[in-house]
Amino acid sequence: MPPRRKLSDLDRGRAIGWLQDGVAARQVAQRLSVAPSVIIRLKQRFHATGRVQERQRSGRPRVTTQREDRFIQRQAMQQRMATANNIKQRLQATTNTVVSGQTIRNRLHNFGLRARRPVRGTTLTANHRAARRAWCTHNVRWQRAQVLFTDESRFCLEPADGRIRVWRRRGERFAEGALLERQRFGGGSVMVWGGISTRLRTPLYHVVGNLTVVRYQNEILQPLVVPAMQAIGPRAILQDDNAPPHRSAAVNTFIQQARVNRMMWPANSPDLNPIEHIWDEVLSSGTATSPSSCQSGSTAAMAPAGVEWSSQSIHMQPDPLHAPTMC
């Protein structure tokens, strides 16, 4: 067993007891599996101080002051995307203190700040937040069973989130099988429309090309939305976002003529729509294929997506109408 370099307080007390009983320092060292010099220094320190505990060490002095540490924290909180080197340069320009990027990271770690991948989302202004909270407060007592939540979603046939990893040895960076082929034009995508409520689910509609006002009215509202609203009941409410085809004058006229009640929707609020959870389930089901083009792959990609859509439970996620804290 290799000699240990450091003794616990209990072992130091035992060593002093053995030494006082007349046991040789070398024998004490063998019993505790340490070098004899460790026991000799312990004996000298005990005779000088009368204690076996180690003296407190000053350690390496910190290169930054508490004020500079707070400066580093403020820089990271004010500009969340700033790198450690950016903050290091600002610290040097402001205080003439030269530190390394690792020191900046250490200070931020002390404040509980860690570098993580940012979540992609919609930027909300003060007006957006006020409108979202007002919407939640106004609709807090609505019955979600009467609401048909609808939305369009686009699924990439070749998703590239930057998190794909490959196992390789040194020098195999460009080896065959270790290279991720770049897809032209993002690998293509499929756009779908769907609607859900606690009582029913509309068919998953494949939107080919751009969704115009006329197509939204003739291909979605008339054949899909109106029958679903009638099935829900006379107090059914339609939820759709503020996309231009949804809020056009022609669509508004059709909605009024069809006597469809429509919910006002705050801008930039996709997270308030429970159908987003269904899209996440469809996306995470692993239904992506590898078609050579978007046109040839749309049908192939729609088949498993449609199966996943039809297999989703109608059980709603937590009701956004009763969650104003989300705003």
Tab-separated table of C-alpha atoms in Angstrom:
chain	number	residue	atom	x	y	z
A	1	MET	CA	0.000	0.000	0.000
A	2	PRO	CA	1.552	3.358	-0.990
A	3	PRO	CA	2.234	5.824	1.832
A	4	ARG	CA	-0.501	8.359	2.451
A	5	ARG	CA	0.506	11.988	2.345
A	6	LYS	CA	-2.119	13.307	4.769
A	7	LEU	CA	-3.415	12.067	8.127
A	8	SER	CA	-6.803	12.655	9.650
A	9	ASP	CA	-7.130	14.281	13.073
A	10	LEU	CA	-7.911	10.857	14.582
A	11	ASP	CA	-4.758	9.295	13.108
A	12	ARG	CA	-2.657	12.225	14.320
A	13	GLY	CA	-3.967	11.693	17.858
A	14	ARG	CA	-3.223	7.976	17.666
A	15	ALA	CA	0.296	8.690	16.393
A	16	ILE	CA	1.020	11.077	19.285
A	17	GLY	CA	-0.312	8.509	21.756
A	18	TRP	CA	1.972	5.819	20.379
A	19	LEU	CA	4.956	8.169	20.427
A	20	GLN	CA	4.257	9.050	24.056
A	21	ASP	CA	4.094	5.318	24.825
A	22	GLY	CA	7.621	4.945	23.470
A	23	VAL	CA	6.864	3.526	20.039
A	24	ALA	CA	9.479	4.532	17.473
A	25	ALA	CA	8.486	7.007	14.759
A	26	ARG	CA	9.316	4.484	12.020
A	27	GLN	CA	7.001	1.893	13.566
A	28	VAL	CA	4.219	4.470	13.918
A	29	ALA	CA	4.679	5.360	10.263
A	30	GLN	CA	4.369	1.705	9.287
A	31	ARG	CA	1.170	1.302	11.309
A	32	LEU	CA	-0.411	4.319	9.602
A	33	SER	CA	1.077	3.592	6.144
A	34	VAL	CA	2.818	6.958	5.851
A	35	ALA	CA	6.396	8.067	5.408
A	36	PRO	CA	8.482	8.428	8.612
A	37	SER	CA	9.013	12.110	7.813
A	38	VAL	CA	5.284	12.689	8.278
A	39	ILE	CA	5.400	11.335	11.825
A	40	ILE	CA	8.581	13.282	12.619
A	41	ARG	CA	7.012	16.586	11.486
A	42	LEU	CA	3.862	15.765	13.450
A	43	LYS	CA	5.950	15.158	16.593
A	44	GLN	CA	7.821	18.441	16.147
A	45	ARG	CA	4.613	20.413	15.597
A	46	PHE	CA	2.990	18.833	18.660
A	47	HIS	CA	5.958	19.758	20.869
A	48	ALA	CA	5.913	23.336	19.489
A	49	THR	CA	2.164	24.035	19.592
A	50	GLY	CA	0.630	21.295	21.733
A	51	ARG	CA	-1.901	20.571	18.973
A	52	VAL	CA	-2.212	17.910	16.292
A	53	GLN	CA	-4.527	19.848	13.961
A	54	GLU	CA	-3.014	21.350	10.834
A	55	ARG	CA	-2.522	25.079	10.799
A	56	GLN	CA	-4.800	27.034	8.524
A	57	ARG	CA	-3.116	27.832	5.231
A	58	SER	CA	-3.602	31.103	3.433
A	59	GLY	CA	-3.613	29.406	0.039
A	60	ARG	CA	-3.134	31.125	-3.244
A	61	PRO	CA	-4.384	34.732	-3.052
A	62	ARG	CA	-7.414	35.558	-5.196
A	63	VAL	CA	-6.562	37.649	-8.206
A	64	THR	CA	-9.936	39.433	-8.113
A	65	THR	CA	-11.600	41.415	-5.359
A	66	GLN	CA	-15.205	41.009	-4.237
A	67	ARG	CA	-16.101	44.133	-6.176
A	68	GLU	CA	-14.564	42.699	-9.333
A	69	ASP	CA	-16.401	39.431	-8.736
A	70	ARG	CA	-19.697	41.321	-8.650
A	71	PHE	CA	-18.669	43.120	-11.835
A	72	ILE	CA	-18.146	39.755	-13.532
A	73	GLN	CA	-21.555	38.583	-12.363
A	74	ARG	CA	-23.288	41.747	-13.606
A	75	GLN	CA	-21.674	41.430	-17.024
A	76	ALA	CA	-22.910	37.861	-17.377
A	77	MET	CA	-26.430	38.755	-16.221
A	78	GLN	CA	-26.708	41.839	-18.423
A	79	GLN	CA	-25.430	40.069	-21.549
A	80	ARG	CA	-26.293	36.411	-21.230
A	81	MET	CA	-24.621	35.418	-24.498
A	82	ALA	CA	-21.246	36.957	-23.583
A	83	THR	CA	-18.332	34.523	-23.523
A	84	ALA	CA	-15.805	34.245	-20.717
A	85	ASN	CA	-13.201	35.916	-22.929
A	86	ASN	CA	-15.564	38.837	-23.608
A	87	ILE	CA	-16.080	39.375	-19.878
A	88	LYS	CA	-12.343	39.025	-19.294
A	89	GLN	CA	-11.639	41.812	-21.778
A	90	ARG	CA	-14.252	44.101	-20.205
A	91	LEU	CA	-12.825	43.453	-16.748
A	92	GLN	CA	-9.343	44.321	-17.944
A	93	ALA	CA	-10.550	47.472	-19.705
A	94	THR	CA	-12.467	48.625	-16.614
A	95	THR	CA	-10.201	47.645	-13.711
A	96	ASN	CA	-6.843	46.838	-15.368
A	97	THR	CA	-7.057	43.394	-13.759
A	98	VAL	CA	-5.690	40.649	-15.986
A	99	VAL	CA	-7.236	37.214	-15.458
A	100	SER	CA	-7.742	34.098	-17.537
A	101	GLY	CA	-10.967	32.911	-19.093
A	102	GLN	CA	-11.027	30.002	-16.647
A	103	THR	CA	-10.938	32.455	-13.731
A	104	ILE	CA	-14.003	34.173	-15.171
A	105	ARG	CA	-15.780	30.827	-15.422
A	106	ASN	CA	-14.792	29.947	-11.857
A	107	ARG	CA	-16.255	33.204	-10.538
A	108	LEU	CA	-19.478	32.646	-12.460
A	109	HIS	CA	-19.677	29.085	-11.128
A	110	ASN	CA	-19.431	30.495	-7.600
A	111	PHE	CA	-22.535	32.579	-8.346
A	112	GLY	CA	-24.371	29.505	-9.651
A	113	LEU	CA	-24.055	30.463	-13.319
A	114	ARG	CA	-23.281	27.710	-15.840
A	115	ALA	CA	-22.906	27.849	-19.606
A	116	ARG	CA	-25.763	25.959	-21.251
A	117	ARG	CA	-27.283	25.687	-24.707
A	118	PRO	CA	-29.912	28.428	-25.115
A	119	VAL	CA	-33.498	27.379	-25.690
A	120	ARG	CA	-34.875	28.770	-28.936
A	121	GLY	CA	-38.008	30.784	-28.349
A	122	THR	CA	-39.911	33.947	-29.140
A	123	THR	CA	-38.695	37.253	-27.759
A	124	LEU	CA	-41.418	38.981	-25.743
A	125	THR	CA	-41.664	42.732	-25.301
A	126	ALA	CA	-43.319	44.431	-22.348
A	127	ASN	CA	-46.507	44.840	-24.399
A	128	HIS	CA	-46.469	41.149	-25.295
A	129	ARG	CA	-46.168	40.154	-21.645
A	130	ALA	CA	-48.953	42.509	-20.602
A	131	ALA	CA	-51.249	41.163	-23.328
A	132	ARG	CA	-50.499	37.553	-22.357
A	133	ARG	CA	-51.245	38.182	-18.694
A	134	ALA	CA	-54.442	40.054	-19.548
A	135	TRP	CA	-55.509	37.155	-21.770
A	136	CYS	CA	-54.870	34.608	-19.011
A	137	THR	CA	-56.722	36.702	-16.435
A	138	HIS	CA	-59.708	37.283	-18.732
A	139	ASN	CA	-60.022	33.623	-19.723
A	140	VAL	CA	-59.227	32.038	-16.368
A	141	ARG	CA	-62.778	30.687	-15.939
A	142	TRP	CA	-63.298	29.450	-19.481
A	143	GLN	CA	-64.137	25.790	-20.014
A	144	ARG	CA	-61.393	24.267	-22.136
A	145	ALA	CA	-63.678	21.401	-23.167
A	146	GLN	CA	-65.443	23.860	-25.471
A	147	VAL	CA	-62.248	25.092	-27.161
A	148	LEU	CA	-60.849	23.667	-30.389
A	149	PHE	CA	-57.113	24.388	-30.345
A	150	THR	CA	-55.588	24.492	-33.838
A	151	ASP	CA	-52.157	25.130	-35.251
A	152	GLU	CA	-49.826	24.489	-38.166
A	153	SER	CA	-46.442	22.907	-37.652
A	154	ARG	CA	-43.496	22.285	-39.941
A	155	PHE	CA	-41.410	19.139	-39.488
A	156	CYS	CA	-37.921	18.933	-40.979
A	157	LEU	CA	-37.273	15.662	-42.772
A	158	GLU	CA	-33.592	15.884	-41.872
A	159	PRO	CA	-33.443	17.620	-38.473
A	160	ALA	CA	-30.051	19.061	-37.584
A	161	ASP	CA	-29.950	20.392	-34.030
A	162	GLY	CA	-26.140	20.456	-33.792
A	163	ARG	CA	-26.123	17.742	-31.123
A	164	ILE	CA	-25.301	14.729	-33.284
A	165	ARG	CA	-22.112	13.027	-32.098
A	166	VAL	CA	-19.862	10.501	-33.811
A	167	TRP	CA	-17.391	8.038	-32.319
A	168	ARG	CA	-13.974	8.305	-33.977
A	169	ARG	CA	-10.287	7.932	-33.296
A	170	ARG	CA	-7.622	10.570	-33.663
A	171	GLY	CA	-7.056	11.388	-37.327
A	172	GLU	CA	-10.494	10.130	-38.439
A	173	ARG	CA	-12.176	13.514	-38.678
A	174	PHE	CA	-12.847	13.134	-42.410
A	175	ALA	CA	-13.067	9.332	-42.443
A	176	GLU	CA	-15.902	7.672	-44.322
A	177	GLY	CA	-18.736	6.970	-41.937
A	178	ALA	CA	-17.660	9.719	-39.550
A	179	LEU	CA	-18.749	12.571	-41.835
A	180	LEU	CA	-22.272	13.998	-41.545
A	181	GLU	CA	-23.564	14.710	-45.020
A	182	ARG	CA	-24.887	18.226	-45.475
A	183	GLN	CA	-28.396	18.307	-46.889
A	184	ARG	CA	-29.200	20.964	-49.448
A	185	PHE	CA	-31.931	23.418	-48.494
A	186	GLY	CA	-32.156	21.896	-45.021
A	187	GLY	CA	-33.227	18.462	-46.270
A	188	GLY	CA	-36.834	19.484	-46.934
A	189	SER	CA	-39.821	19.770	-44.619
A	190	VAL	CA	-43.471	18.842	-44.244
A	191	MET	CA	-46.156	21.266	-43.070
A	192	VAL	CA	-49.276	19.937	-41.349
A	193	TRP	CA	-52.383	21.378	-39.704
A	194	GLY	CA	-54.364	19.853	-36.869
A	195	GLY	CA	-56.904	20.638	-34.183
A	196	ILE	CA	-57.635	19.098	-30.779
A	197	SER	CA	-60.100	19.432	-27.948
A	198	THR	CA	-60.946	17.285	-24.951
A	199	ARG	CA	-63.760	15.690	-26.968
A	200	LEU	CA	-62.285	15.105	-30.416
A	201	ARG	CA	-59.335	15.423	-32.746
A	202	THR	CA	-59.464	16.633	-36.343
A	203	PRO	CA	-57.699	14.723	-39.112
A	204	LEU	CA	-54.068	15.669	-39.628
A	205	TYR	CA	-54.050	17.738	-42.820
A	206	HIS	CA	-50.956	17.898	-45.032
A	207	VAL	CA	-50.430	21.444	-46.323
A	208	VAL	CA	-48.646	21.307	-49.674
A	209	GLY	CA	-47.060	24.628	-50.623
A	210	ASN	CA	-47.990	27.964	-49.107
A	211	LEU	CA	-51.144	28.257	-47.033
A	212	THR	CA	-53.034	31.168	-48.573
A	213	VAL	CA	-56.257	32.799	-47.433
A	214	VAL	CA	-58.321	30.932	-50.023
A	215	ARG	CA	-56.714	27.588	-49.198
A	216	TYR	CA	-57.141	28.113	-45.462
A	217	GLN	CA	-60.835	28.777	-45.974
A	218	ASN	CA	-61.563	26.055	-48.542
A	219	GLU	CA	-59.220	23.282	-47.339
A	220	ILE	CA	-59.243	23.713	-43.565
A	221	LEU	CA	-62.052	25.885	-42.214
A	222	GLN	CA	-64.904	24.546	-44.351
A	223	PRO	CA	-64.153	20.779	-44.348
A	224	LEU	CA	-62.361	20.398	-41.002
A	225	VAL	CA	-63.021	23.228	-38.548
A	226	VAL	CA	-66.749	23.764	-39.053
A	227	PRO	CA	-67.683	20.059	-38.585
A	228	ALA	CA	-65.449	19.855	-35.519
A	229	MET	CA	-67.069	22.940	-34.006
A	230	GLN	CA	-70.529	21.496	-34.613
A	231	ALA	CA	-69.479	18.245	-32.947
A	232	ILE	CA	-68.203	20.066	-29.862
A	233	GLY	CA	-71.467	21.918	-29.319
A	234	PRO	CA	-73.208	25.281	-29.648
A	235	ARG	CA	-70.748	26.994	-27.301
A	236	ALA	CA	-67.653	25.797	-29.128
A	237	ILE	CA	-64.794	28.275	-29.447
A	238	LEU	CA	-62.131	28.246	-32.153
A	239	GLN	CA	-58.545	29.039	-31.261
A	240	ASP	CA	-56.122	29.929	-34.021
A	241	ASP	CA	-53.058	32.151	-33.975
A	242	ASN	CA	-52.546	35.537	-35.615
A	243	ALA	CA	-50.992	34.296	-38.856
A	244	PRO	CA	-51.951	36.529	-41.822
A	245	PRO	CA	-54.161	33.887	-43.510
A	246	HIS	CA	-56.089	33.423	-40.255
A	247	ARG	CA	-56.858	37.105	-39.724
A	248	SER	CA	-57.671	38.215	-43.262
A	249	ALA	CA	-60.928	40.006	-44.051
A	250	ALA	CA	-62.185	37.104	-46.168
A	251	VAL	CA	-61.591	34.601	-43.371
A	252	ASN	CA	-63.215	36.901	-40.805
A	253	THR	CA	-66.289	37.163	-43.034
A	254	PHE	CA	-66.444	33.388	-43.419
A	255	ILE	CA	-66.111	32.919	-39.644
A	256	GLN	CA	-69.025	35.275	-39.037
A	257	GLN	CA	-71.222	33.674	-41.695
A	258	ALA	CA	-70.489	30.199	-40.298
A	259	ARG	CA	-71.356	31.488	-36.804
A	260	VAL	CA	-68.082	30.280	-35.364
A	261	ASN	CA	-66.995	31.785	-32.059
A	262	ARG	CA	-63.333	32.728	-32.212
A	263	MET	CA	-60.950	33.281	-29.332
A	264	MET	CA	-58.768	36.374	-29.372
A	265	TRP	CA	-55.141	35.267	-29.215
A	266	PRO	CA	-52.181	37.260	-27.810
A	267	ALA	CA	-49.253	37.766	-30.158
A	268	ASN	CA	-46.149	35.572	-29.889
A	269	SER	CA	-47.801	33.040	-27.589
A	270	PRO	CA	-47.411	29.551	-29.065
A	271	ASP	CA	-46.562	28.174	-25.616
A	272	LEU	CA	-50.120	28.874	-24.432
A	273	ASN	CA	-51.509	26.416	-26.978
A	274	PRO	CA	-51.698	22.833	-25.618
A	275	ILE	CA	-51.407	21.417	-29.141
A	276	GLU	CA	-47.700	22.254	-28.990
A	277	HIS	CA	-47.280	19.276	-26.648
A	278	ILE	CA	-48.793	17.024	-29.317
A	279	TRP	CA	-46.357	18.343	-31.920
A	280	ASP	CA	-43.524	17.550	-29.519
A	281	GLU	CA	-44.758	13.977	-29.161
A	282	VAL	CA	-45.022	13.549	-32.924
A	283	LEU	CA	-41.552	15.008	-33.405
A	284	SER	CA	-39.979	12.834	-30.705
A	285	SER	CA	-41.537	9.655	-32.092
A	286	GLY	CA	-38.587	9.241	-34.461
A	287	THR	CA	-40.661	9.212	-37.640
A	288	ALA	CA	-38.120	11.062	-39.786
A	289	THR	CA	-37.085	9.359	-42.983
A	290	SER	CA	-34.306	10.156	-45.425
A	291	PRO	CA	-35.984	11.119	-48.712
A	292	SER	CA	-33.983	12.467	-51.588
A	293	SER	CA	-36.206	15.526	-51.853
A	294	CYS	CA	-39.034	17.203	-50.028
A	295	GLN	CA	-41.568	16.360	-52.755
A	296	SER	CA	-40.707	12.672	-52.872
A	297	GLY	CA	-40.467	12.381	-49.117
A	298	SER	CA	-43.610	14.233	-48.077
A	299	THR	CA	-45.900	11.251	-48.476
A	300	ALA	CA	-43.432	8.910	-46.810
A	301	ALA	CA	-43.007	11.249	-43.862
A	302	MET	CA	-46.739	11.914	-43.489
A	303	ALA	CA	-47.638	8.249	-42.980
A	304	PRO	CA	-45.856	7.684	-39.645
A	305	ALA	CA	-46.680	11.206	-38.510
A	306	GLY	CA	-50.361	10.530	-39.128
A	307	VAL	CA	-50.182	7.313	-37.139
A	308	GLU	CA	-48.488	9.110	-34.261
A	309	TRP	CA	-51.084	11.908	-34.410
A	310	SER	CA	-53.992	9.463	-34.294
A	311	SER	CA	-52.425	7.556	-31.398
A	312	GLN	CA	-52.051	10.629	-29.199
A	313	SER	CA	-54.280	10.776	-26.173
A	314	ILE	CA	-56.865	13.557	-26.105
A	315	HIS	CA	-55.986	14.096	-22.447
A	316	MET	CA	-54.995	17.753	-22.292
A	317	GLN	CA	-51.799	19.076	-20.851
A	318	PRO	CA	-52.098	21.558	-17.917
A	319	ASP	CA	-54.724	24.100	-18.910
A	320	PRO	CA	-53.104	27.360	-20.087
A	321	LEU	CA	-56.334	29.174	-19.282
A	322	HIS	CA	-55.687	28.374	-15.612
A	323	ALA	CA	-51.961	29.115	-15.643
A	324	PRO	CA	-51.436	32.903	-15.643
A	325	THR	CA	-47.958	32.328	-14.221
A	326	MET	CA	-46.924	31.191	-17.705
A	327	CYS	CA	-47.465	34.735	-18.863
